[in-house]
mmCIF file of N, CA, C and O in Angstrom:
data_model
loop_
_atom_site.group_PDB
_atom_site.id
_atom_site.type_symbol
_atom_site.label_atom_id
_atom_site.label_comp_id
_atom_site.label_asym_id
_atom_site.label_seq_id
_atom_site.Cartn_x
_atom_site.Cartn_y
_atom_site.Cartn_z
ATOM 1 N N MET A 1 -66.448 50.096 44.285
ATOM 2 C CA MET A 1 -67.522 49.380 43.653
ATOM 3 C C MET A 1 -66.918 48.214 42.861
ATOM 4 O O MET A 1 -66.100 48.435 41.970
ATOM 5 N N ILE A 2 -67.349 47.011 43.194
ATOM 6 C CA ILE A 2 -66.755 45.814 42.590
ATOM 7 C C ILE A 2 -67.831 44.868 42.069
ATOM 8 O O ILE A 2 -69.002 44.986 42.425
ATOM 9 N N ALA A 3 -67.377 43.914 41.244
ATOM 10 C CA ALA A 3 -68.271 42.901 40.695
ATOM 11 C C ALA A 3 -67.470 41.657 40.348
ATOM 12 O O ALA A 3 -66.251 41.711 40.162
ATOM 13 N N ALA A 4 -68.193 40.535 40.263
ATOM 14 C CA ALA A 4 -67.640 39.293 39.737
ATOM 15 C C ALA A 4 -68.220 39.115 38.340
ATOM 16 O O ALA A 4 -69.358 39.517 38.076
ATOM 17 N N ALA A 5 -67.452 38.516 37.445
ATOM 18 C CA ALA A 5 -67.877 38.347 36.055
ATOM 19 C C ALA A 5 -68.125 36.878 35.746
ATOM 20 O O ALA A 5 -67.454 35.996 36.270
ATOM 21 N N SER A 6 -69.088 36.631 34.865
ATOM 22 C CA SER A 6 -69.359 35.278 34.401
ATOM 23 C C SER A 6 -68.197 34.804 33.518
ATOM 24 O O SER A 6 -67.350 35.600 33.105
ATOM 25 N N ASN A 7 -68.194 33.518 33.219
ATOM 26 C CA ASN A 7 -67.136 32.954 32.376
ATOM 27 C C ASN A 7 -67.005 33.687 31.049
ATOM 28 O O ASN A 7 -65.901 33.871 30.540
ATOM 29 N N ALA A 8 -68.127 34.127 30.481
ATOM 30 C CA ALA A 8 -68.109 34.794 29.170
ATOM 31 C C ALA A 8 -67.283 36.075 29.190
ATOM 32 O O ALA A 8 -66.654 36.427 28.197
ATOM 33 N N ILE A 9 -67.277 36.772 30.309
ATOM 34 C CA ILE A 9 -66.519 38.022 30.425
ATOM 35 C C ILE A 9 -65.166 37.796 31.085
ATOM 36 O O ILE A 9 -64.177 38.406 30.717
ATOM 37 N N TYR A 10 -65.117 36.895 32.052
ATOM 38 C CA TYR A 10 -63.933 36.710 32.890
ATOM 39 C C TYR A 10 -62.679 36.326 32.101
ATOM 40 O O TYR A 10 -61.582 36.783 32.414
ATOM 41 N N ALA A 11 -62.844 35.494 31.090
ATOM 42 C CA ALA A 11 -61.745 35.114 30.184
ATOM 43 C C ALA A 11 -60.502 34.630 30.927
ATOM 44 O O ALA A 11 -59.407 35.157 30.733
ATOM 45 N N ASN A 12 -60.691 33.644 31.791
ATOM 46 C CA ASN A 12 -59.589 33.053 32.561
ATOM 47 C C ASN A 12 -58.774 34.083 33.332
ATOM 48 O O ASN A 12 -57.558 33.979 33.453
ATOM 49 N N GLY A 13 -59.446 35.111 33.825
ATOM 50 C CA GLY A 13 -58.786 36.118 34.650
ATOM 51 C C GLY A 13 -58.370 37.371 33.914
ATOM 52 O O GLY A 13 -57.980 38.361 34.528
ATOM 53 N N ALA A 14 -58.462 37.356 32.593
ATOM 54 C CA ALA A 14 -58.053 38.530 31.815
ATOM 55 C C ALA A 14 -58.906 39.754 32.145
ATOM 56 O O ALA A 14 -58.462 40.884 31.984
ATOM 57 N N ALA A 15 -60.133 39.523 32.632
ATOM 58 C CA ALA A 15 -61.038 40.646 32.925
ATOM 59 C C ALA A 15 -60.755 41.302 34.274
ATOM 60 O O ALA A 15 -61.259 42.396 34.532
ATOM 61 N N CYS A 16 -59.961 40.660 35.109
ATOM 62 C CA CYS A 16 -59.673 41.256 36.421
ATOM 63 C C CYS A 16 -59.060 42.643 36.244
ATOM 64 O O CYS A 16 -58.120 42.815 35.473
ATOM 65 N N GLY A 17 -59.632 43.594 36.941
ATOM 66 C CA GLY A 17 -59.160 44.965 36.847
ATOM 67 C C GLY A 17 -59.893 45.801 35.811
ATOM 68 O O GLY A 17 -59.819 47.027 35.845
ATOM 69 N N ARG A 18 -60.600 45.152 34.899
ATOM 70 C CA ARG A 18 -61.380 45.914 33.919
ATOM 71 C C ARG A 18 -62.526 46.626 34.635
ATOM 72 O O ARG A 18 -63.050 46.143 35.625
ATOM 73 N N ARG A 19 -62.917 47.754 34.065
ATOM 74 C CA ARG A 19 -64.000 48.528 34.668
ATOM 75 C C ARG A 19 -65.171 48.593 33.697
ATOM 76 O O ARG A 19 -64.973 48.752 32.489
ATOM 77 N N TYR A 20 -66.368 48.468 34.250
ATOM 78 C CA TYR A 20 -67.581 48.505 33.455
ATOM 79 C C TYR A 20 -68.565 49.498 34.046
ATOM 80 O O TYR A 20 -68.739 49.549 35.270
ATOM 81 N N SER A 21 -69.202 50.263 33.179
ATOM 82 C CA SER A 21 -70.304 51.119 33.575
ATOM 83 C C SER A 21 -71.565 50.264 33.475
ATOM 84 O O SER A 21 -71.826 49.655 32.430
ATOM 85 N N VAL A 22 -72.335 50.214 34.558
ATOM 86 C CA VAL A 22 -73.514 49.348 34.628
ATOM 87 C C VAL A 22 -74.740 50.196 34.927
ATOM 88 O O VAL A 22 -74.715 51.060 35.802
ATOM 89 N N ARG A 23 -75.819 49.893 34.201
ATOM 90 C CA ARG A 23 -77.078 50.622 34.370
ATOM 91 C C ARG A 23 -78.220 49.621 34.444
ATOM 92 O O ARG A 23 -78.285 48.674 33.652
ATOM 93 N N CYS A 24 -79.121 49.807 35.383
ATOM 94 C CA CYS A 24 -80.316 48.982 35.518
ATOM 95 C C CYS A 24 -81.289 49.348 34.404
ATOM 96 O O CYS A 24 -81.540 50.526 34.150
ATOM 97 N N THR A 25 -81.851 48.309 33.737
ATOM 98 C CA THR A 25 -82.819 48.558 32.671
ATOM 99 C C THR A 25 -84.204 48.023 32.985
ATOM 100 O O THR A 25 -85.137 48.297 32.250
ATOM 101 N N GLY A 26 -84.331 47.226 34.053
ATOM 102 C CA GLY A 26 -85.659 46.716 34.389
ATOM 103 C C GLY A 26 -85.639 45.567 35.360
ATOM 104 O O GLY A 26 -84.587 45.059 35.748
ATOM 105 N N ALA A 27 -86.836 45.145 35.725
ATOM 106 C CA ALA A 27 -87.025 44.068 36.694
ATOM 107 C C ALA A 27 -86.953 42.701 36.022
ATOM 108 O O ALA A 27 -87.193 42.579 34.822
ATOM 109 N N THR A 28 -86.642 41.689 36.821
ATOM 110 C CA THR A 28 -86.651 40.307 36.326
ATOM 111 C C THR A 28 -87.687 39.465 37.055
ATOM 112 O O THR A 28 -87.852 38.306 36.744
ATOM 113 N N ASN A 29 -88.347 40.037 38.051
ATOM 114 C CA ASN A 29 -89.355 39.286 38.794
ATOM 115 C C ASN A 29 -90.502 40.211 39.191
ATOM 116 O O ASN A 29 -90.446 41.410 38.981
ATOM 117 N N ALA A 30 -91.546 39.629 39.792
ATOM 118 C CA ALA A 30 -92.726 40.405 40.167
ATOM 119 C C ALA A 30 -92.578 41.091 41.522
ATOM 120 O O ALA A 30 -93.418 41.887 41.901
ATOM 121 N N GLY A 31 -91.503 40.793 42.257
ATOM 122 C CA GLY A 31 -91.344 41.337 43.600
ATOM 123 C C GLY A 31 -91.191 42.843 43.658
ATOM 124 O O GLY A 31 -91.789 43.505 44.483
ATOM 125 N N VAL A 32 -90.376 43.397 42.800
ATOM 126 C CA VAL A 32 -90.168 44.841 42.735
ATOM 127 C C VAL A 32 -90.357 45.227 41.268
ATOM 128 O O VAL A 32 -89.447 45.087 40.465
ATOM 129 N N PRO A 33 -91.536 45.701 40.910
ATOM 130 C CA PRO A 33 -91.831 45.940 39.497
ATOM 131 C C PRO A 33 -90.988 47.025 38.834
ATOM 132 O O PRO A 33 -90.746 46.964 37.639
ATOM 133 N N GLN A 34 -90.528 48.018 39.596
ATOM 134 C CA GLN A 34 -89.703 49.079 39.020
ATOM 135 C C GLN A 34 -88.501 49.347 39.938
ATOM 136 O O GLN A 34 -88.477 50.339 40.659
ATOM 137 N N PRO A 35 -87.499 48.462 39.885
ATOM 138 C CA PRO A 35 -86.383 48.561 40.824
ATOM 139 C C PRO A 35 -85.338 49.617 40.473
ATOM 140 O O PRO A 35 -84.561 50.025 41.323
ATOM 141 N N CYS A 36 -85.287 50.063 39.221
ATOM 142 C CA CYS A 36 -84.203 50.943 38.763
ATOM 143 C C CYS A 36 -84.284 52.338 39.362
ATOM 144 O O CYS A 36 -85.357 52.905 39.497
ATOM 145 N N LYS A 37 -83.107 52.878 39.685
ATOM 146 C CA LYS A 37 -83.010 54.229 40.238
ATOM 147 C C LYS A 37 -82.677 55.273 39.180
ATOM 148 O O LYS A 37 -82.616 56.454 39.476
ATOM 149 N N GLY A 38 -82.412 54.848 37.949
ATOM 150 C CA GLY A 38 -82.101 55.794 36.885
ATOM 151 C C GLY A 38 -80.667 56.288 36.906
ATOM 152 O O GLY A 38 -80.346 57.289 36.279
ATOM 153 N N THR A 39 -79.809 55.584 37.624
ATOM 154 C CA THR A 39 -78.407 55.961 37.721
ATOM 155 C C THR A 39 -77.535 54.845 37.154
ATOM 156 O O THR A 39 -78.027 53.764 36.845
ATOM 157 N N SER A 40 -76.258 55.117 37.050
ATOM 158 C CA SER A 40 -75.307 54.082 36.645
ATOM 159 C C SER A 40 -74.171 54.061 37.659
ATOM 160 O O SER A 40 -74.023 54.984 38.455
ATOM 161 N N VAL A 41 -73.388 52.992 37.612
ATOM 162 C CA VAL A 41 -72.269 52.837 38.525
ATOM 163 C C VAL A 41 -71.112 52.217 37.746
ATOM 164 O O VAL A 41 -71.338 51.447 36.807
ATOM 165 N N VAL A 42 -69.894 52.569 38.090
ATOM 166 C CA VAL A 42 -68.717 51.959 37.476
ATOM 167 C C VAL A 42 -68.150 50.960 38.473
ATOM 168 O O VAL A 42 -67.875 51.306 39.625
ATOM 169 N N VAL A 43 -68.022 49.701 38.022
ATOM 170 C CA VAL A 43 -67.499 48.638 38.876
ATOM 171 C C VAL A 43 -66.203 48.100 38.292
ATOM 172 O O VAL A 43 -65.963 48.173 37.089
ATOM 173 N N THR A 44 -65.382 47.550 39.166
ATOM 174 C CA THR A 44 -64.143 46.889 38.767
ATOM 175 C C THR A 44 -64.316 45.393 38.963
ATOM 176 O O THR A 44 -64.780 44.951 40.021
ATOM 177 N N ILE A 45 -63.936 44.604 37.961
ATOM 178 C CA ILE A 45 -64.033 43.145 38.061
ATOM 179 C C ILE A 45 -62.907 42.653 38.959
ATOM 180 O O ILE A 45 -61.730 42.933 38.715
ATOM 181 N N VAL A 46 -63.294 41.921 40.007
ATOM 182 C CA VAL A 46 -62.303 41.429 40.966
ATOM 183 C C VAL A 46 -62.338 39.913 41.148
ATOM 184 O O VAL A 46 -61.482 39.362 41.832
ATOM 185 N N ASP A 47 -63.335 39.237 40.536
ATOM 186 C CA ASP A 47 -63.481 37.812 40.786
ATOM 187 C C ASP A 47 -64.310 37.175 39.677
ATOM 188 O O ASP A 47 -64.938 37.853 38.879
ATOM 189 N N LEU A 48 -64.316 35.839 39.691
ATOM 190 C CA LEU A 48 -65.130 35.034 38.790
ATOM 191 C C LEU A 48 -66.427 34.675 39.495
ATOM 192 O O LEU A 48 -66.427 34.322 40.672
ATOM 193 N N CYS A 49 -67.520 34.766 38.782
ATOM 194 C CA CYS A 49 -68.817 34.281 39.245
ATOM 195 C C CYS A 49 -68.997 32.941 38.528
ATOM 196 O O CYS A 49 -69.417 32.896 37.374
ATOM 197 N N PRO A 50 -68.616 31.828 39.182
ATOM 198 C CA PRO A 50 -68.494 30.553 38.481
ATOM 199 C C PRO A 50 -69.822 29.924 38.067
ATOM 200 O O PRO A 50 -70.828 30.061 38.744
ATOM 201 N N SER A 51 -69.797 29.234 36.941
ATOM 202 C CA SER A 51 -70.944 28.440 36.481
ATOM 203 C C SER A 51 -70.928 27.120 37.243
ATOM 204 O O SER A 51 -69.878 26.675 37.672
ATOM 205 N N PRO A 52 -72.015 26.452 37.447
ATOM 206 C CA PRO A 52 -73.348 26.809 37.005
ATOM 207 C C PRO A 52 -74.084 27.709 38.006
ATOM 208 O O PRO A 52 -75.181 28.167 37.726
ATOM 209 N N GLY A 53 -73.511 27.967 39.149
ATOM 210 C CA GLY A 53 -74.188 28.769 40.170
ATOM 211 C C GLY A 53 -74.441 30.204 39.766
ATOM 212 O O GLY A 53 -75.428 30.805 40.155
ATOM 213 N N CYS A 54 -73.556 30.765 38.977
ATOM 214 C CA CYS A 54 -73.711 32.157 38.557
ATOM 215 C C CYS A 54 -74.766 32.239 37.467
ATOM 216 O O CYS A 54 -74.625 31.642 36.414
ATOM 217 N N GLN A 55 -75.806 32.979 37.745
ATOM 218 C CA GLN A 55 -76.883 33.116 36.771
ATOM 219 C C GLN A 55 -76.902 34.514 36.173
ATOM 220 O O GLN A 55 -77.916 34.952 35.639
ATOM 221 N N ALA A 56 -75.803 35.219 36.274
ATOM 222 C CA ALA A 56 -75.750 36.598 35.809
ATOM 223 C C ALA A 56 -74.508 36.825 34.969
ATOM 224 O O ALA A 56 -73.546 36.075 35.049
ATOM 225 N N THR A 57 -74.539 37.876 34.189
ATOM 226 C CA THR A 57 -73.353 38.289 33.444
ATOM 227 C C THR A 57 -72.375 38.943 34.402
ATOM 228 O O THR A 57 -71.184 38.660 34.391
ATOM 229 N N LEU A 58 -72.912 39.837 35.261
ATOM 230 C CA LEU A 58 -72.122 40.489 36.295
ATOM 231 C C LEU A 58 -72.846 40.312 37.628
ATOM 232 O O LEU A 58 -74.055 40.503 37.704
ATOM 233 N N ASP A 59 -72.095 39.950 38.650
ATOM 234 C CA ASP A 59 -72.636 39.841 40.007
ATOM 235 C C ASP A 59 -72.094 41.030 40.787
ATOM 236 O O ASP A 59 -70.927 41.035 41.183
ATOM 237 N N LEU A 60 -72.932 42.048 40.966
ATOM 238 C CA LEU A 60 -72.497 43.282 41.603
ATOM 239 C C LEU A 60 -72.398 43.134 43.110
ATOM 240 O O LEU A 60 -73.188 42.414 43.722
ATOM 241 N N SER A 61 -71.459 43.859 43.709
ATOM 242 C CA SER A 61 -71.409 43.922 45.171
ATOM 243 C C SER A 61 -72.693 44.596 45.650
ATOM 244 O O SER A 61 -73.374 45.297 44.887
ATOM 245 N N GLN A 62 -73.029 44.393 46.903
ATOM 246 C CA GLN A 62 -74.249 44.968 47.453
ATOM 247 C C GLN A 62 -74.250 46.489 47.312
ATOM 248 O O GLN A 62 -75.253 47.100 46.961
ATOM 249 N N GLU A 63 -73.098 47.100 47.555
ATOM 250 C CA GLU A 63 -72.981 48.558 47.447
ATOM 251 C C GLU A 63 -73.230 49.036 46.013
ATOM 252 O O GLU A 63 -73.950 50.020 45.788
ATOM 253 N N ALA A 64 -72.669 48.337 45.041
ATOM 254 C CA ALA A 64 -72.849 48.711 43.643
ATOM 255 C C ALA A 64 -74.300 48.508 43.205
ATOM 256 O O ALA A 64 -74.884 49.349 42.525
ATOM 257 N N PHE A 65 -74.898 47.384 43.611
ATOM 258 C CA PHE A 65 -76.289 47.101 43.265
ATOM 259 C C PHE A 65 -77.207 48.185 43.832
ATOM 260 O O PHE A 65 -78.081 48.712 43.135
ATOM 261 N N ALA A 66 -76.981 48.550 45.099
ATOM 262 C CA ALA A 66 -77.818 49.549 45.765
ATOM 263 C C ALA A 66 -77.712 50.919 45.101
ATOM 264 O O ALA A 66 -78.632 51.730 45.187
ATOM 265 N N ALA A 67 -76.602 51.182 44.425
ATOM 266 C CA ALA A 67 -76.424 52.473 43.762
ATOM 267 C C ALA A 67 -77.323 52.616 42.536
ATOM 268 O O ALA A 67 -77.660 53.725 42.145
ATOM 269 N N ILE A 68 -77.726 51.481 41.930
ATOM 270 C CA ILE A 68 -78.520 51.558 40.701
ATOM 271 C C ILE A 68 -79.920 50.985 40.827
ATOM 272 O O ILE A 68 -80.753 51.209 39.951
ATOM 273 N N ALA A 69 -80.182 50.216 41.909
ATOM 274 C CA ALA A 69 -81.493 49.563 42.020
ATOM 275 C C ALA A 69 -81.861 49.282 43.470
ATOM 276 O O ALA A 69 -81.000 49.295 44.356
ATOM 277 N N ASP A 70 -83.129 48.994 43.670
ATOM 278 C CA ASP A 70 -83.655 48.599 44.975
ATOM 279 C C ASP A 70 -83.084 47.226 45.333
ATOM 280 O O ASP A 70 -83.250 46.267 44.581
ATOM 281 N N LEU A 71 -82.419 47.128 46.477
ATOM 282 C CA LEU A 71 -81.822 45.853 46.906
ATOM 283 C C LEU A 71 -82.842 44.736 46.998
ATOM 284 O O LEU A 71 -82.511 43.564 46.808
ATOM 285 N N ASN A 72 -84.085 45.060 47.287
ATOM 286 C CA ASN A 72 -85.119 44.037 47.421
ATOM 287 C C ASN A 72 -85.406 43.311 46.112
ATOM 288 O O ASN A 72 -86.014 42.239 46.118
ATOM 289 N N ALA A 73 -84.974 43.870 44.991
ATOM 290 C CA ALA A 73 -85.197 43.234 43.692
ATOM 291 C C ALA A 73 -84.387 41.944 43.568
ATOM 292 O O ALA A 73 -84.821 40.997 42.922
ATOM 293 N N GLY A 74 -83.201 41.910 44.158
ATOM 294 C CA GLY A 74 -82.369 40.707 44.088
ATOM 295 C C GLY A 74 -81.664 40.540 42.762
ATOM 296 O O GLY A 74 -80.455 40.419 42.709
ATOM 297 N N LYS A 75 -82.432 40.514 41.665
ATOM 298 C CA LYS A 75 -81.885 40.398 40.313
ATOM 299 C C LYS A 75 -82.544 41.460 39.457
ATOM 300 O O LYS A 75 -83.727 41.735 39.600
ATOM 301 N N ILE A 76 -81.768 42.018 38.536
ATOM 302 C CA ILE A 76 -82.271 43.041 37.628
ATOM 303 C C ILE A 76 -81.684 42.820 36.242
ATOM 304 O O ILE A 76 -80.688 42.120 36.072
ATOM 305 N N LYS A 77 -82.318 43.435 35.261
ATOM 306 C CA LYS A 77 -81.756 43.463 33.913
ATOM 307 C C LYS A 77 -80.818 44.656 33.843
ATOM 308 O O LYS A 77 -81.109 45.705 34.417
ATOM 309 N N ILE A 78 -79.676 44.490 33.155
ATOM 310 C CA ILE A 78 -78.692 45.559 33.077
ATOM 311 C C ILE A 78 -78.177 45.756 31.661
ATOM 312 O O ILE A 78 -78.260 44.868 30.826
ATOM 313 N N ASP A 79 -77.648 46.932 31.431
ATOM 314 C CA ASP A 79 -76.796 47.236 30.278
ATOM 315 C C ASP A 79 -75.431 47.532 30.861
ATOM 316 O O ASP A 79 -75.336 48.146 31.930
ATOM 317 N N TYR A 80 -74.381 47.110 30.184
ATOM 318 C CA TYR A 80 -73.035 47.396 30.674
ATOM 319 C C TYR A 80 -72.090 47.627 29.506
ATOM 320 O O TYR A 80 -72.276 47.061 28.429
ATOM 321 N N THR A 81 -71.126 48.508 29.735
ATOM 322 C CA THR A 81 -70.102 48.787 28.729
ATOM 323 C C THR A 81 -68.764 48.944 29.435
ATOM 324 O O THR A 81 -68.685 49.491 30.532
ATOM 325 N N GLN A 82 -67.722 48.437 28.789
ATOM 326 C CA GLN A 82 -66.387 48.587 29.367
ATOM 327 C C GLN A 82 -65.956 50.034 29.241
ATOM 328 O O GLN A 82 -66.185 50.683 28.218
ATOM 329 N N VAL A 83 -65.339 50.553 30.301
ATOM 330 C CA VAL A 83 -64.851 51.939 30.301
ATOM 331 C C VAL A 83 -63.358 51.979 30.501
ATOM 332 O O VAL A 83 -62.753 51.041 30.913
#
């Protein structure tokens, strides 16, 4: 399970290899009103999600996203903590 981190977390590569527990907290759009599965996933930061294209704190791999939310949601609100 992997993710890319925004500039705020990435810290010029210092975040590579760090692990975060991520949990879906809610929807960000009207497409899937309740996307969360009620689970969490631990991801390892492996890349930078560069600005301005990156609109997220963490960009989860498809596998990691599917573990915590409906893939059709596309974007979700999350809580995350370093582990």
